[in-house]
Amino acid sequence: MMHASDDSPLAIDLALGGTITVGSHRISVAEAVTVLDAIAETGSVQGIATALGLCYRAAWERLRALEAGLGHQLVQKTRGHGSALTPTGVLLRESLGAAAASLAAPMAREARAISAHLAPVLTGAVRPVTLVASHDLLIMDVAATWPKLALAIAGSEDAVARLTEARADAAGFHCGAVDWPTAGPAFADLAADPGFRVRILFEREQGLMLAAGNPLGIRGVDDLAAGNARYVNRQKGSGTRVWFDRLLAQHDIPADRIRGYATEEFTHQAVAAVIAYGAADAGLGARAAADRFGLDFLSVGWERYYLATAQSRIDATFDALAEALAERACRTSGYRPPETVRGIGQGTAVPGAPLP
């Protein structure tokens, strides 16, 4: 396993291109964007010249050709105030800008995929595939044996955001015992985009990790609010934190009634360690972490742990990783392999009912 890094000797940048055809005129979108941005940002035709590497006269000619092709004046010059876009120029710039913004993330993901495919040929360097994943002991153990996998730990929401923003090749996440496409905006955006594939890696058991012997006699979430139990929470954005908040809502328990609700740790292992060392009495986490620290465990249910990848970044590394995790889940307490490995975005769906 390697630390996640985006350093690469090869850089690929994709941008909005194509043409606008008006009658017999074909206009370069990229050049139109450059011209309009230069006027808006500098208030001078000299800005066009600088942006396109032209002399001032050639820049004027390029602007006039653009206006002639569109059949509308785009720039107006006012004595003493330089140049500014006309209402038509503003509308065109805003329209092209909106298109560029909506395509920025998909193009960045495609650029990342192109770089991965071409780098070994053009530079001789092979960039490790980057997985940003919500903390899980099984993933940590298996990933440690993968020399070409760069693993970074983040909350589920952050992991998905890094994937959709092309800052990672894959995201590992979980959403508790609910259907992931309905678990929040980040996951809904992932589900709505056919450019991604989501598969189940394994299922794991989560519950309240309790001090060894459960000296406070905690039997459920209600006991956390009724007594003096000290709770240690996961960070905002983590799937486990979201699940705990749902549990509180189901039991009509305000967060401020949980002593220690604002105390946060960033991994299941850290939560278990805090409890084992006597600094807290309870925390929601994976059975595997409780077992590792000799804690009592009160199950609240099973959940699915997912792997999301861009369709353009399908890699045999992830297939092999999924197989290894499923095999390891068969023989690890608190885990079980997925009943069916299916990909969202390929005409299949993952059931959203709570797991038994």
mmCIF file with all atom_site columns, N, CA and C in Angstrom, residues 199-237:
data_model
loop_
_atom_site.group_PDB
_atom_site.id
_atom_site.type_symbol
_atom_site.label_atom_id
_atom_site.label_alt_id
_atom_site.label_comp_id
_atom_site.label_asym_id
_atom_site.label_entity_id
_atom_site.label_seq_id
_atom_site.pdbx_PDB_ins_code
_atom_site.Cartn_x
_atom_site.Cartn_y
_atom_site.Cartn_z
_atom_site.occupancy
_atom_site.B_iso_or_equiv
_atom_site.pdbx_formal_charge
_atom_site.auth_seq_id
_atom_site.auth_comp_id
_atom_site.auth_asym_id
_atom_site.auth_atom_id
_atom_site.pdbx_PDB_model_num
ATOM 1   N N  . ARG A 1 199 ? -20.218 -0.962 -6.765 1.00 0.00 ? 199 ARG A N  1
ATOM 2   C CA . ARG A 1 199 ? -20.363 -2.382 -6.453 1.00 0.00 ? 199 ARG A CA 1
ATOM 3   C C  . ARG A 1 199 ? -20.295 -2.584 -4.934 1.00 0.00 ? 199 ARG A C  1
ATOM 4   N N  . ILE A 1 200 ? -20.854 -3.681 -4.467 1.00 0.00 ? 200 ILE A N  1
ATOM 5   C CA . ILE A 1 200 ? -20.760 -4.034 -3.048 1.00 0.00 ? 200 ILE A CA 1
ATOM 6   C C  . ILE A 1 200 ? -19.449 -4.779 -2.828 1.00 0.00 ? 200 ILE A C  1
ATOM 7   N N  . LEU A 1 201 ? -18.657 -4.325 -1.862 1.00 0.00 ? 201 LEU A N  1
ATOM 8   C CA . LEU A 1 201 ? -17.415 -5.024 -1.535 1.00 0.00 ? 201 LEU A CA 1
ATOM 9   C C  . LEU A 1 201 ? -17.657 -6.119 -0.498 1.00 0.00 ? 201 LEU A C  1
ATOM 10  N N  . PHE A 1 202 ? -18.383 -5.767 0.554  1.00 0.00 ? 202 PHE A N  1
ATOM 11  C CA . PHE A 1 202 ? -18.678 -6.721 1.614  1.00 0.00 ? 202 PHE A CA 1
ATOM 12  C C  . PHE A 1 202 ? -19.771 -6.133 2.500  1.00 0.00 ? 202 PHE A C  1
ATOM 13  N N  . GLU A 1 203 ? -20.234 -6.923 3.437  1.00 0.00 ? 203 GLU A N  1
ATOM 14  C CA . GLU A 1 203 ? -21.170 -6.447 4.446  1.00 0.00 ? 203 GLU A CA 1
ATOM 15  C C  . GLU A 1 203 ? -20.487 -6.557 5.801  1.00 0.00 ? 203 GLU A C  1
ATOM 16  N N  . ARG A 1 204 ? -20.756 -5.603 6.678  1.00 0.00 ? 204 ARG A N  1
ATOM 17  C CA . ARG A 1 204 ? -20.116 -5.636 7.993  1.00 0.00 ? 204 ARG A CA 1
ATOM 18  C C  . ARG A 1 204 ? -21.121 -5.266 9.077  1.00 0.00 ? 204 ARG A C  1
ATOM 19  N N  . GLU A 1 205 ? -20.819 -5.720 10.289 1.00 0.00 ? 205 GLU A N  1
ATOM 20  C CA . GLU A 1 205 ? -21.707 -5.483 11.420 1.00 0.00 ? 205 GLU A CA 1
ATOM 21  C C  . GLU A 1 205 ? -21.231 -4.273 12.208 1.00 0.00 ? 205 GLU A C  1
ATOM 22  N N  . GLN A 1 206 ? -22.160 -3.371 12.483 1.00 0.00 ? 206 GLN A N  1
ATOM 23  C CA . GLN A 1 206 ? -21.866 -2.216 13.316 1.00 0.00 ? 206 GLN A CA 1
ATOM 24  C C  . GLN A 1 206 ? -22.708 -2.280 14.577 1.00 0.00 ? 206 GLN A C  1
ATOM 25  N N  . GLY A 1 207 ? -22.222 -1.612 15.621 1.00 0.00 ? 207 GLY A N  1
ATOM 26  C CA . GLY A 1 207 ? -22.951 -1.607 16.880 1.00 0.00 ? 207 GLY A CA 1
ATOM 27  C C  . GLY A 1 207 ? -22.266 -0.719 17.887 1.00 0.00 ? 207 GLY A C  1
ATOM 28  N N  . LEU A 1 208 ? -22.787 -0.711 19.085 1.00 0.00 ? 208 LEU A N  1
ATOM 29  C CA . LEU A 1 208 ? -22.182 0.066  20.171 1.00 0.00 ? 208 LEU A CA 1
ATOM 30  C C  . LEU A 1 208 ? -21.002 -0.724 20.733 1.00 0.00 ? 208 LEU A C  1
ATOM 31  N N  . MET A 1 209 ? -19.830 -0.137 20.639 1.00 0.00 ? 209 MET A N  1
ATOM 32  C CA . MET A 1 209 ? -18.649 -0.697 21.286 1.00 0.00 ? 209 MET A CA 1
ATOM 33  C C  . MET A 1 209 ? -18.654 -0.194 22.726 1.00 0.00 ? 209 MET A C  1
ATOM 34  N N  . LEU A 1 210 ? -18.563 -1.119 23.681 1.00 0.00 ? 210 LEU A N  1
ATOM 35  C CA . LEU A 1 210 ? -18.717 -0.789 25.094 1.00 0.00 ? 210 LEU A CA 1
ATOM 36  C C  . LEU A 1 210 ? -17.491 -1.235 25.881 1.00 0.00 ? 210 LEU A C  1
ATOM 37  N N  . ALA A 1 211 ? -17.236 -0.565 26.982 1.00 0.00 ? 211 ALA A N  1
ATOM 38  C CA . ALA A 1 211 ? -16.125 -0.949 27.847 1.00 0.00 ? 211 ALA A CA 1
ATOM 39  C C  . ALA A 1 211 ? -16.244 -2.427 28.203 1.00 0.00 ? 211 ALA A C  1
ATOM 40  N N  . ALA A 1 212 ? -15.114 -3.102 28.309 1.00 0.00 ? 212 ALA A N  1
ATOM 41  C CA . ALA A 1 212 ? -15.101 -4.539 28.593 1.00 0.00 ? 212 ALA A CA 1
ATOM 42  C C  . ALA A 1 212 ? -15.944 -4.852 29.822 1.00 0.00 ? 212 ALA A C  1
ATOM 43  N N  . GLY A 1 213 ? -16.830 -5.832 29.675 1.00 0.00 ? 213 GLY A N  1
ATOM 44  C CA . GLY A 1 213 ? -17.717 -6.209 30.768 1.00 0.00 ? 213 GLY A CA 1
ATOM 45  C C  . GLY A 1 213 ? -18.955 -5.352 30.861 1.00 0.00 ? 213 GLY A C  1
ATOM 46  N N  . ASN A 1 214 ? -19.038 -4.287 30.037 1.00 0.00 ? 214 ASN A N  1
ATOM 47  C CA . ASN A 1 214 ? -20.192 -3.375 30.027 1.00 0.00 ? 214 ASN A CA 1
ATOM 48  C C  . ASN A 1 214 ? -20.594 -2.993 31.450 1.00 0.00 ? 214 ASN A C  1
ATOM 49  N N  . PRO A 1 215 ? -19.710 -2.342 32.195 1.00 0.00 ? 215 PRO A N  1
ATOM 50  C CA . PRO A 1 215 ? -19.995 -2.044 33.610 1.00 0.00 ? 215 PRO A CA 1
ATOM 51  C C  . PRO A 1 215 ? -21.205 -1.144 33.828 1.00 0.00 ? 215 PRO A C  1
ATOM 52  N N  . LEU A 1 216 ? -21.594 -0.355 32.837 1.00 0.00 ? 216 LEU A N  1
ATOM 53  C CA . LEU A 1 216 ? -22.755 0.524  32.982 1.00 0.00 ? 216 LEU A CA 1
ATOM 54  C C  . LEU A 1 216 ? -24.060 -0.166 32.579 1.00 0.00 ? 216 LEU A C  1
ATOM 55  N N  . GLY A 1 217 ? -23.971 -1.394 32.101 1.00 0.00 ? 217 GLY A N  1
ATOM 56  C CA . GLY A 1 217 ? -25.173 -2.141 31.735 1.00 0.00 ? 217 GLY A CA 1
ATOM 57  C C  . GLY A 1 217 ? -25.939 -1.515 30.585 1.00 0.00 ? 217 GLY A C  1
ATOM 58  N N  . ILE A 1 218 ? -25.226 -0.990 29.610 1.00 0.00 ? 218 ILE A N  1
ATOM 59  C CA . ILE A 1 218 ? -25.868 -0.336 28.458 1.00 0.00 ? 218 ILE A CA 1
ATOM 60  C C  . ILE A 1 218 ? -26.530 -1.398 27.586 1.00 0.00 ? 218 ILE A C  1
ATOM 61  N N  . ARG A 1 219 ? -27.821 -1.207 27.266 1.00 0.00 ? 219 ARG A N  1
ATOM 62  C CA . ARG A 1 219 ? -28.565 -2.166 26.472 1.00 0.00 ? 219 ARG A CA 1
ATOM 63  C C  . ARG A 1 219 ? -29.118 -1.563 25.174 1.00 0.00 ? 219 ARG A C  1
ATOM 64  N N  . GLY A 1 220 ? -28.893 -0.280 24.968 1.00 0.00 ? 220 GLY A N  1
ATOM 65  C CA . GLY A 1 220 ? -29.381 0.349  23.748 1.00 0.00 ? 220 GLY A CA 1
ATOM 66  C C  . GLY A 1 220 ? -29.066 1.830  23.732 1.00 0.00 ? 220 GLY A C  1
ATOM 67  N N  . VAL A 1 221 ? -29.480 2.486  22.661 1.00 0.00 ? 221 VAL A N  1
ATOM 68  C CA . VAL A 1 221 ? -29.201 3.907  22.480 1.00 0.00 ? 221 VAL A CA 1
ATOM 69  C C  . VAL A 1 221 ? -29.861 4.737  23.575 1.00 0.00 ? 221 VAL A C  1
ATOM 70  N N  . ASP A 1 222 ? -31.038 4.327  24.033 1.00 0.00 ? 222 ASP A N  1
ATOM 71  C CA . ASP A 1 222 ? -31.727 5.078  25.089 1.00 0.00 ? 222 ASP A CA 1
ATOM 72  C C  . ASP A 1 222 ? -30.875 5.209  26.346 1.00 0.00 ? 222 ASP A C  1
ATOM 73  N N  . ASP A 1 223 ? -30.096 4.169  26.652 1.00 0.00 ? 223 ASP A N  1
ATOM 74  C CA . ASP A 1 223 ? -29.270 4.198  27.860 1.00 0.00 ? 223 ASP A CA 1
ATOM 75  C C  . ASP A 1 223 ? -28.167 5.242  27.775 1.00 0.00 ? 223 ASP A C  1
ATOM 76  N N  . LEU A 1 224 ? -27.758 5.611  26.555 1.00 0.00 ? 224 LEU A N  1
ATOM 77  C CA . LEU A 1 224 ? -26.718 6.628  26.405 1.00 0.00 ? 224 LEU A CA 1
ATOM 78  C C  . LEU A 1 224 ? -27.217 7.993  26.858 1.00 0.00 ? 224 LEU A C  1
ATOM 79  N N  . ALA A 1 225 ? -28.512 8.213  26.694 1.00 0.00 ? 225 ALA A N  1
ATOM 80  C CA . ALA A 1 225 ? -29.092 9.503  27.078 1.00 0.00 ? 225 ALA A CA 1
ATOM 81  C C  . ALA A 1 225 ? -29.606 9.504  28.512 1.00 0.00 ? 225 ALA A C  1
ATOM 82  N N  . ALA A 1 226 ? -29.882 8.331  29.057 1.00 0.00 ? 226 ALA A N  1
ATOM 83  C CA . ALA A 1 226 ? -30.516 8.255  30.375 1.00 0.00 ? 226 ALA A CA 1
ATOM 84  C C  . ALA A 1 226 ? -29.510 8.258  31.523 1.00 0.00 ? 226 ALA A C  1
ATOM 85  N N  . GLY A 1 227 ? -28.302 7.814  31.272 1.00 0.00 ? 227 GLY A N  1
ATOM 86  C CA . GLY A 1 227 ? -27.323 7.684  32.342 1.00 0.00 ? 227 GLY A CA 1
ATOM 87  C C  . GLY A 1 227 ? -26.137 8.615  32.197 1.00 0.00 ? 227 GLY A C  1
ATOM 88  N N  . ASN A 1 228 ? -25.022 8.200  32.767 1.00 0.00 ? 228 ASN A N  1
ATOM 89  C CA . ASN A 1 228 ? -23.799 9.009  32.742 1.00 0.00 ? 228 ASN A CA 1
ATOM 90  C C  . ASN A 1 228 ? -22.769 8.482  31.756 1.00 0.00 ? 228 ASN A C  1
ATOM 91  N N  . ALA A 1 229 ? -23.213 7.675  30.803 1.00 0.00 ? 229 ALA A N  1
ATOM 92  C CA . ALA A 1 229 ? -22.280 7.096  29.832 1.00 0.00 ? 229 ALA A CA 1
ATOM 93  C C  . ALA A 1 229 ? -21.583 8.192  29.039 1.00 0.00 ? 229 ALA A C  1
ATOM 94  N N  . ARG A 1 230 ? -20.283 8.045  28.904 1.00 0.00 ? 230 ARG A N  1
ATOM 95  C CA . ARG A 1 230 ? -19.489 8.984  28.095 1.00 0.00 ? 230 ARG A CA 1
ATOM 96  C C  . ARG A 1 230 ? -19.360 8.405  26.690 1.00 0.00 ? 230 ARG A C  1
ATOM 97  N N  . TYR A 1 231 ? -19.826 9.152  25.718 1.00 0.00 ? 231 TYR A N  1
ATOM 98  C CA . TYR A 1 231 ? -19.839 8.674  24.332 1.00 0.00 ? 231 TYR A CA 1
ATOM 99  C C  . TYR A 1 231 ? -18.675 9.301  23.565 1.00 0.00 ? 231 TYR A C  1
ATOM 100 N N  . VAL A 1 232 ? -18.105 8.551  22.632 1.00 0.00 ? 232 VAL A N  1
ATOM 101 C CA . VAL A 1 232 ? -17.100 9.101  21.710 1.00 0.00 ? 232 VAL A CA 1
ATOM 102 C C  . VAL A 1 232 ? -17.631 8.908  20.298 1.00 0.00 ? 232 VAL A C  1
ATOM 103 N N  . ASN A 1 233 ? -17.706 9.996  19.530 1.00 0.00 ? 233 ASN A N  1
ATOM 104 C CA . ASN A 1 233 ? -18.375 10.020 18.237 1.00 0.00 ? 233 ASN A CA 1
ATOM 105 C C  . ASN A 1 233 ? -17.366 9.916  17.103 1.00 0.00 ? 233 ASN A C  1
ATOM 106 N N  . ARG A 1 234 ? -17.863 9.672  15.912 1.00 0.00 ? 234 ARG A N  1
ATOM 107 C CA . ARG A 1 234 ? -17.060 9.776  14.687 1.00 0.00 ? 234 ARG A CA 1
ATOM 108 C C  . ARG A 1 234 ? -17.217 11.178 14.123 1.00 0.00 ? 234 ARG A C  1
ATOM 109 N N  . GLN A 1 235 ? -16.331 11.547 13.197 1.00 0.00 ? 235 GLN A N  1
ATOM 110 C CA . GLN A 1 235 ? -16.344 12.898 12.642 1.00 0.00 ? 235 GLN A CA 1
ATOM 111 C C  . GLN A 1 235 ? -17.542 13.108 11.716 1.00 0.00 ? 235 GLN A C  1
ATOM 112 N N  . LYS A 1 236 ? -17.930 14.370 11.547 1.00 0.00 ? 236 LYS A N  1
ATOM 113 C CA . LYS A 1 236 ? -19.014 14.713 10.637 1.00 0.00 ? 236 LYS A CA 1
ATOM 114 C C  . LYS A 1 236 ? -18.659 14.248 9.225  1.00 0.00 ? 236 LYS A C  1
ATOM 115 N N  . GLY A 1 237 ? -19.656 13.733 8.519  1.00 0.00 ? 237 GLY A N  1
ATOM 116 C CA . GLY A 1 237 ? -19.428 13.264 7.151  1.00 0.00 ? 237 GLY A CA 1
ATOM 117 C C  . GLY A 1 237 ? -19.115 11.788 7.064  1.00 0.00 ? 237 GLY A C  1
#
